[in-house]
Amino acid sequence: MGEVSADSVTLELLREARETVKGSPLGVVQTPLVLWGQTALPPLAGGPCNVHIKLENMQKTGSFKIRGVANQFARRPKGGRFVTMSAGNYGRAFAYACKHYGSQGKVVMPETAPLSRSALIQSFGVEVERVPTSCLMDAVNRCVQNDHMTFLHSYDDLDLIAGHASLGLELLEVVPEPDVVVVCCGGGGLLAGVAAAVRLSGCSRTRIYGVEPEGACTMYQSFLEERPVGMETKSIASGLAPPSAGALPYQLCRRHVDQMVLVSDEEIKAAVSVLYRSGLVVEPSGAAAFAAVLAGDRIPDVAGRSVVCILSGGNMGKDELANFPD
Ligand SMILES: Cc1ncc(COP(=O)(O)O)c(C=O)c1O
């Protein structure tokens, strides 16, 4: 990440990125922030609290990733040639942006990713290279060195994080000083952006929680070891299971996040089911923060508080849904 550090992330930078995201030709949606009690969700156990859910599952390309991508592309030369590494929502948003901007793009994917995912990305005119997981970075480096492509990172990138922060600034317009904000975490780009936006906007008393699956707790472990760490990860929430926490996300999360908490895959599955029964299609990664709220004992002291919980994505097929409990 070169010279970039948490100090580079100022409120001014985030506000500028927000304007870029808002005005982006990619059509980023200002998603609804809905009060739990005004949905078909069952009453929350443990007493009344004002839980708001932010519906990024209704975002363009089906997840929040388009926010960061909009800011990344706006700040790179038009008609550039880009390569990334993703099997998931970032790849989808990246491909959408490449098509829109007429950029040549390539997504390097693990060969274990579903073929339907490659086909979707290729349908935007973007090339896909499938390689063994251990060769992902080598393939990207080859594209950078031999084909002179620019590497766009899917979570460890200042412009991307600043774009994701638009979600934080947006939610403060509806709930100006939330007591609690709950955000899921994979590499940490989303959590870092939202936490920085909330904190730098002056919400010093808001408690900010990051949520990871037990089997993919890189940021949790990084907090313990006081440095960004990697590990072998496994979770039903594949978007939350990259092999390491990002360096810049780690710095920002250390500065702005109060606590990392963990949820099990079973809890994530239960959350997906509860949301589905209430009419909301949310993929496992997108439901992890909600799972932490549902668990009742993960986020302390919520009775009577205003809580914002982000549902970060909804890209899940009918076949996947069949694996969840009724
Ligand atoms: C739906 C969803 N939520 C959350 C994340 C995690 O984002 P980050 O890597 O920025 O922490 C991802 C990543 O792909 C995702 O697809």
Coordinates of C-alpha atoms and ligand atoms in Angstrom, one line a residue:
M1 CA 0.0 0.0 0.0
G2 CA 3.1 2.3 -0.2
E3 CA 2.7 5.5 1.8
V4 CA -1.0 5.1 2.4
S5 CA -1.9 4.9 6.1
A6 CA -5.0 5.5 8.3
D7 CA -3.9 9.2 8.5
S8 CA -4.7 9.5 4.7
V9 CA -8.3 8.9 5.5
T10 CA -9.9 12.3 6.4
L11 CA -13.5 13.4 6.5
E12 CA -12.8 15.7 3.6
L13 CA -11.6 12.8 1.5
L14 CA -14.6 10.7 2.4
R15 CA -17.0 13.5 1.6
E16 CA -15.4 13.9 -1.8
A17 CA -15.6 10.2 -2.5
R18 CA -19.3 10.3 -1.5
E19 CA -20.0 13.0 -4.1
T20 CA -18.1 10.9 -6.7
V21 CA -20.2 7.8 -5.8
K22 CA -23.4 9.7 -5.8
G23 CA -22.7 11.2 -9.2
S24 CA -21.3 8.0 -10.7
P25 CA -22.5 7.0 -14.1
L26 CA -22.6 3.4 -12.6
G27 CA -25.9 4.3 -11.0
V28 CA -25.1 3.5 -7.4
V29 CA -28.3 3.4 -5.3
Q30 CA -28.9 5.3 -2.1
T31 CA -30.3 2.2 -0.4
P32 CA -33.2 2.2 2.1
L33 CA -32.5 2.2 5.8
V34 CA -35.6 0.5 7.3
L35 CA -36.7 0.2 10.9
W36 CA -37.0 -3.5 11.8
G37 CA -40.5 -2.9 13.3
Q38 CA -41.7 -1.7 10.0
T39 CA -40.8 -4.9 8.2
A40 CA -42.2 -8.5 8.4
L41 CA -39.2 -9.5 10.7
P42 CA -40.2 -11.2 13.9
P43 CA -40.0 -9.0 17.1
L44 CA -36.4 -9.0 18.4
A45 CA -35.9 -11.0 21.6
G46 CA -34.4 -9.1 24.5
G47 CA -36.5 -6.0 24.7
P48 CA -37.3 -3.1 22.4
C49 CA -34.5 -1.5 20.5
N50 CA -34.5 0.6 17.3
V51 CA -32.7 -1.7 14.9
H52 CA -32.4 -0.2 11.4
I53 CA -31.4 -2.4 8.5
K54 CA -29.5 -1.0 5.6
L55 CA -30.5 -2.8 2.4
E56 CA -27.4 -3.1 0.3
N57 CA -28.8 -6.4 -1.0
M58 CA -30.9 -4.0 -3.2
Q59 CA -27.8 -2.2 -4.4
K60 CA -26.7 -2.1 -8.1
T61 CA -24.9 -5.4 -8.9
G62 CA -26.4 -6.9 -5.7
S63 CA -23.9 -5.7 -3.1
F64 CA -22.2 -2.7 -1.6
K65 CA -19.0 -3.4 -3.6
I66 CA -20.2 -1.1 -6.5
R67 CA -19.7 1.9 -4.1
G68 CA -15.9 1.4 -3.8
V69 CA -15.6 0.3 -7.4
A70 CA -17.3 3.6 -8.5
N71 CA -14.7 5.6 -6.7
Q72 CA -11.8 3.4 -7.9
F73 CA -12.8 3.7 -11.6
A74 CA -13.5 7.5 -11.3
R75 CA -9.9 8.0 -10.1
R76 CA -8.2 5.8 -12.7
P77 CA -7.5 6.8 -16.3
K78 CA -10.4 6.2 -18.7
G79 CA -10.0 3.3 -21.0
G80 CA -7.4 1.8 -18.6
R81 CA -6.7 -1.9 -18.5
F82 CA -7.4 -3.5 -15.2
V83 CA -6.9 -6.9 -13.5
T84 CA -8.3 -8.1 -10.2
M85 CA -8.7 -11.3 -8.2
S86 CA -12.2 -12.2 -7.0
A87 CA -14.7 -15.0 -7.1
G88 CA -17.5 -13.0 -5.7
N89 CA -19.2 -9.7 -5.5
Y90 CA -16.2 -7.5 -6.2
G91 CA -15.6 -9.3 -9.5
R92 CA -19.2 -8.7 -10.5
A93 CA -19.1 -4.9 -9.7
F94 CA -15.6 -4.7 -11.4
A95 CA -17.0 -6.3 -14.5
Y96 CA -20.0 -4.1 -14.6
A97 CA -17.7 -1.0 -14.3
C98 CA -15.3 -2.3 -17.0
K99 CA -18.3 -2.6 -19.4
H100 CA -19.6 0.8 -18.6
Y101 CA -16.3 2.6 -19.0
G102 CA -15.2 0.5 -22.0
S103 CA -12.1 -0.7 -20.1
Q104 CA -10.4 -3.9 -20.8
G105 CA -10.7 -6.0 -17.7
K106 CA -9.6 -9.4 -16.4
V107 CA -10.7 -11.3 -13.3
V108 CA -8.4 -14.0 -11.9
M109 CA -10.5 -16.6 -10.1
P110 CA -9.9 -19.7 -8.1
E111 CA -10.7 -22.7 -10.1
T112 CA -13.0 -23.9 -7.3
A113 CA -15.4 -20.9 -8.0
P114 CA -18.8 -21.8 -9.5
L115 CA -18.7 -21.8 -13.4
S116 CA -21.9 -19.7 -13.3
R117 CA -19.8 -16.9 -11.6
S118 CA -17.2 -17.0 -14.5
A119 CA -20.1 -16.9 -17.0
L120 CA -21.7 -13.9 -15.4
I121 CA -18.4 -11.9 -15.4
Q122 CA -17.7 -12.9 -19.0
S123 CA -21.1 -11.7 -20.0
F124 CA -19.9 -8.2 -19.3
G125 CA -17.1 -8.7 -21.8
V126 CA -14.4 -9.2 -19.1
E127 CA -11.9 -12.0 -19.4
V128 CA -11.7 -14.7 -16.7
E129 CA -8.7 -16.8 -15.9
R130 CA -9.3 -19.7 -13.5
V131 CA -6.2 -20.9 -11.6
P132 CA -5.4 -22.9 -8.5
T133 CA -6.0 -20.8 -5.3
S134 CA -2.2 -20.9 -4.6
C135 CA -1.5 -19.3 -8.0
L136 CA -3.9 -16.3 -7.8
M137 CA -1.3 -13.7 -7.0
D138 CA 1.2 -15.0 -9.5
A139 CA -1.4 -14.8 -12.3
V140 CA -2.2 -11.2 -11.3
N141 CA 1.5 -10.3 -11.2
R142 CA 1.9 -11.7 -14.7
C143 CA -0.9 -9.5 -16.0
V144 CA 0.7 -6.5 -14.4
Q145 CA 4.3 -7.2 -15.6
N146 CA 3.7 -8.7 -19.1
D147 CA 0.4 -7.1 -20.1
H148 CA 0.8 -3.8 -18.3
M149 CA -2.5 -4.0 -16.5
T150 CA -3.3 -2.1 -13.4
F151 CA -4.2 -4.2 -10.3
L152 CA -7.3 -3.1 -8.5
H153 CA -7.6 -4.7 -5.0
S154 CA -10.9 -5.9 -3.8
Y155 CA -10.5 -4.7 -0.2
D156 CA -7.1 -3.2 0.5
D157 CA -7.3 0.1 -1.5
L158 CA -7.7 3.7 -0.3
D159 CA -10.1 4.7 -3.1
L160 CA -12.2 1.6 -2.6
I161 CA -12.5 2.1 1.1
A162 CA -13.4 5.8 0.6
G163 CA -16.1 4.7 -1.8
H164 CA -17.5 2.2 0.7
A165 CA -17.5 5.0 3.3
S166 CA -20.4 6.6 1.4
L167 CA -22.6 3.9 3.0
G168 CA -21.6 5.3 6.5
L169 CA -22.2 8.9 5.5
E170 CA -25.6 7.9 4.0
L171 CA -26.8 6.1 7.1
L172 CA -26.0 9.1 9.3
E173 CA -28.4 11.2 7.3
V174 CA -31.2 9.0 8.6
V175 CA -29.9 8.1 12.0
P176 CA -27.5 11.0 12.8
E177 CA -25.9 9.6 16.0
P178 CA -26.6 5.8 16.2
D179 CA -25.7 4.1 19.5
V180 CA -24.5 1.0 17.8
V181 CA -23.4 0.2 14.2
V182 CA -22.9 -3.5 13.2
V183 CA -20.9 -4.4 10.0
C184 CA -19.6 -7.7 8.6
C185 CA -16.0 -8.0 7.8
G186 CA -14.0 -10.0 5.2
G187 CA -10.8 -8.3 4.2
G188 CA -12.1 -5.3 6.1
G189 CA -12.7 -2.7 3.3
L190 CA -16.4 -2.2 4.1
L191 CA -15.9 -2.2 7.9
A192 CA -13.0 0.3 7.6
G193 CA -14.9 2.6 5.4
V194 CA -18.1 2.7 7.4
A195 CA -16.3 3.0 10.7
A196 CA -14.1 5.8 9.5
A197 CA -17.1 7.7 8.1
V198 CA -19.1 7.3 11.3
R199 CA -16.2 8.2 13.6
L200 CA -14.8 11.1 11.6
S201 CA -18.3 12.6 11.3
G202 CA -18.1 13.2 15.1
C203 CA -19.9 10.1 16.4
S204 CA -17.4 9.5 19.2
R205 CA -19.9 7.6 21.4
T206 CA -21.2 5.3 18.7
R207 CA -20.1 1.7 19.4
I208 CA -18.9 0.1 16.2
Y209 CA -18.8 -3.7 15.9
G210 CA -17.2 -5.8 13.2
V211 CA -18.6 -9.3 12.6
E212 CA -16.7 -12.3 11.2
P213 CA -17.5 -16.0 10.8
E214 CA -15.7 -18.2 13.4
G215 CA -14.0 -20.1 10.6
A216 CA -12.7 -16.9 8.9
C217 CA -11.7 -14.5 11.7
T218 CA -8.7 -12.8 10.2
M219 CA -9.5 -9.3 11.6
Y220 CA -10.4 -10.7 15.0
Q221 CA -7.1 -12.5 15.1
S222 CA -5.3 -9.4 13.8
F223 CA -6.7 -7.4 16.7
L224 CA -5.3 -10.0 19.1
E225 CA -1.9 -10.1 17.4
E226 CA -1.8 -6.3 16.8
R227 CA -0.9 -6.8 13.1
P228 CA -2.8 -7.9 10.0
V229 CA -2.6 -11.6 9.8
G230 CA -3.6 -14.4 7.4
M231 CA -5.0 -17.9 8.0
E232 CA -6.7 -20.8 6.4
T233 CA -10.3 -19.8 6.2
K234 CA -13.6 -21.7 5.8
S235 CA -17.1 -20.4 6.0
I236 CA -20.5 -20.6 4.3
A237 CA -20.0 -16.8 4.0
S238 CA -17.4 -17.0 1.2
G239 CA -17.2 -13.2 0.8
L240 CA -16.1 -13.0 4.4
A241 CA -13.4 -15.6 4.0
P242 CA -10.4 -14.1 2.2
P243 CA -7.0 -15.5 3.4
S244 CA -5.9 -12.3 5.2
A245 CA -7.0 -9.0 6.7
G246 CA -6.1 -6.0 4.6
A247 CA -3.2 -3.8 5.8
L248 CA -5.0 -0.5 5.4
P249 CA -8.4 -1.9 6.6
Y250 CA -6.6 -3.3 9.7
Q251 CA -5.1 0.2 10.5
L252 CA -8.5 1.9 10.1
C253 CA -10.4 -0.8 12.0
R254 CA -7.9 -0.6 14.9
R255 CA -8.5 3.1 15.1
H256 CA -12.2 3.3 14.7
V257 CA -13.8 -0.1 15.5
D258 CA -14.6 -0.9 19.2
Q259 CA -14.7 -4.7 19.0
M260 CA -14.7 -7.7 16.6
V261 CA -17.3 -10.4 17.3
L262 CA -17.8 -13.9 15.9
V263 CA -20.8 -15.8 14.6
S264 CA -21.0 -19.5 13.6
D265 CA -22.0 -20.7 10.2
E266 CA -25.2 -22.1 11.8
E267 CA -26.1 -18.7 13.1
I268 CA -25.4 -17.2 9.7
K269 CA -27.7 -19.8 8.1
A270 CA -30.4 -19.1 10.6
A271 CA -30.2 -15.3 9.9
V272 CA -30.5 -16.0 6.1
S273 CA -33.6 -18.0 6.8
V274 CA -35.2 -15.4 9.0
L275 CA -34.6 -12.7 6.4
Y276 CA -35.9 -14.8 3.6
R277 CA -39.1 -15.6 5.5
S278 CA -39.5 -11.8 5.8
G279 CA -39.2 -11.3 2.1
L280 CA -35.5 -10.3 2.0
V281 CA -33.0 -12.3 -0.1
V282 CA -29.6 -11.8 1.6
E283 CA -26.6 -14.0 1.0
P284 CA -24.7 -15.5 3.9
S285 CA -21.9 -12.9 3.9
G286 CA -24.6 -10.2 3.8
A287 CA -26.4 -11.7 6.7
A288 CA -23.5 -12.1 9.2
A289 CA -24.0 -8.7 10.9
F290 CA -27.7 -9.5 11.3
A291 CA -26.8 -12.9 12.7
A292 CA -24.8 -11.1 15.4
V293 CA -27.8 -8.9 16.4
L294 CA -30.1 -12.0 16.3
A295 CA -27.8 -14.0 18.5
G296 CA -28.7 -11.7 21.4
D297 CA -25.5 -12.1 23.4
R298 CA -22.9 -10.9 20.8
I299 CA -23.7 -7.1 20.8
P300 CA -24.0 -5.9 24.4
D301 CA -26.4 -3.3 25.7
V302 CA -28.8 -2.8 22.9
A303 CA -32.1 -2.5 24.8
G304 CA -33.5 1.0 24.2
R305 CA -30.7 1.9 21.8
S306 CA -30.6 2.9 18.2
V307 CA -28.8 0.2 16.2
V308 CA -27.8 0.1 12.6
C309 CA -27.1 -3.2 11.0
I310 CA -25.9 -3.5 7.4
L311 CA -27.2 -6.3 5.1
S312 CA -24.2 -6.1 2.6
G313 CA -25.4 -8.2 -0.3
G314 CA -28.0 -10.4 -1.8
N315 CA -26.4 -12.4 -4.5
M316 CA -27.6 -15.9 -4.0
G317 CA -29.2 -18.3 -6.4
K318 CA -32.3 -20.5 -5.8
D319 CA -30.0 -23.6 -5.6
E320 CA -28.0 -22.1 -2.8
L321 CA -31.2 -21.0 -0.9
A322 CA -32.3 -24.6 -0.8
N323 CA -29.5 -25.4 1.7
F324 CA -30.9 -23.2 4.4
P325 CA -33.3 -24.3 7.2
D326 CA -37.0 -23.5 6.8
Ligands
LIG1 C1 -21.9 -9.5 0.6 C2 -20.5 -9.2 1.1 N1 -20.4 -8.6 2.3 C3 -19.2 -8.4 2.9 C4 -18.0 -8.6 2.2 C5 -16.7 -8.3 2.9 O1 -16.2 -7.1 2.4 P1 -14.7 -6.7 2.8 O2 -13.7 -7.6 2.1 O3 -14.6 -5.3 2.3 O4 -14.6 -6.8 4.3 C6 -18.1 -9.1 0.9 C7 -16.9 -9.4 0.1 O5 -16.8 -9.9 -0.9 C8 -19.3 -9.4 0.3 O6 -19.5 -9.9 -0.9

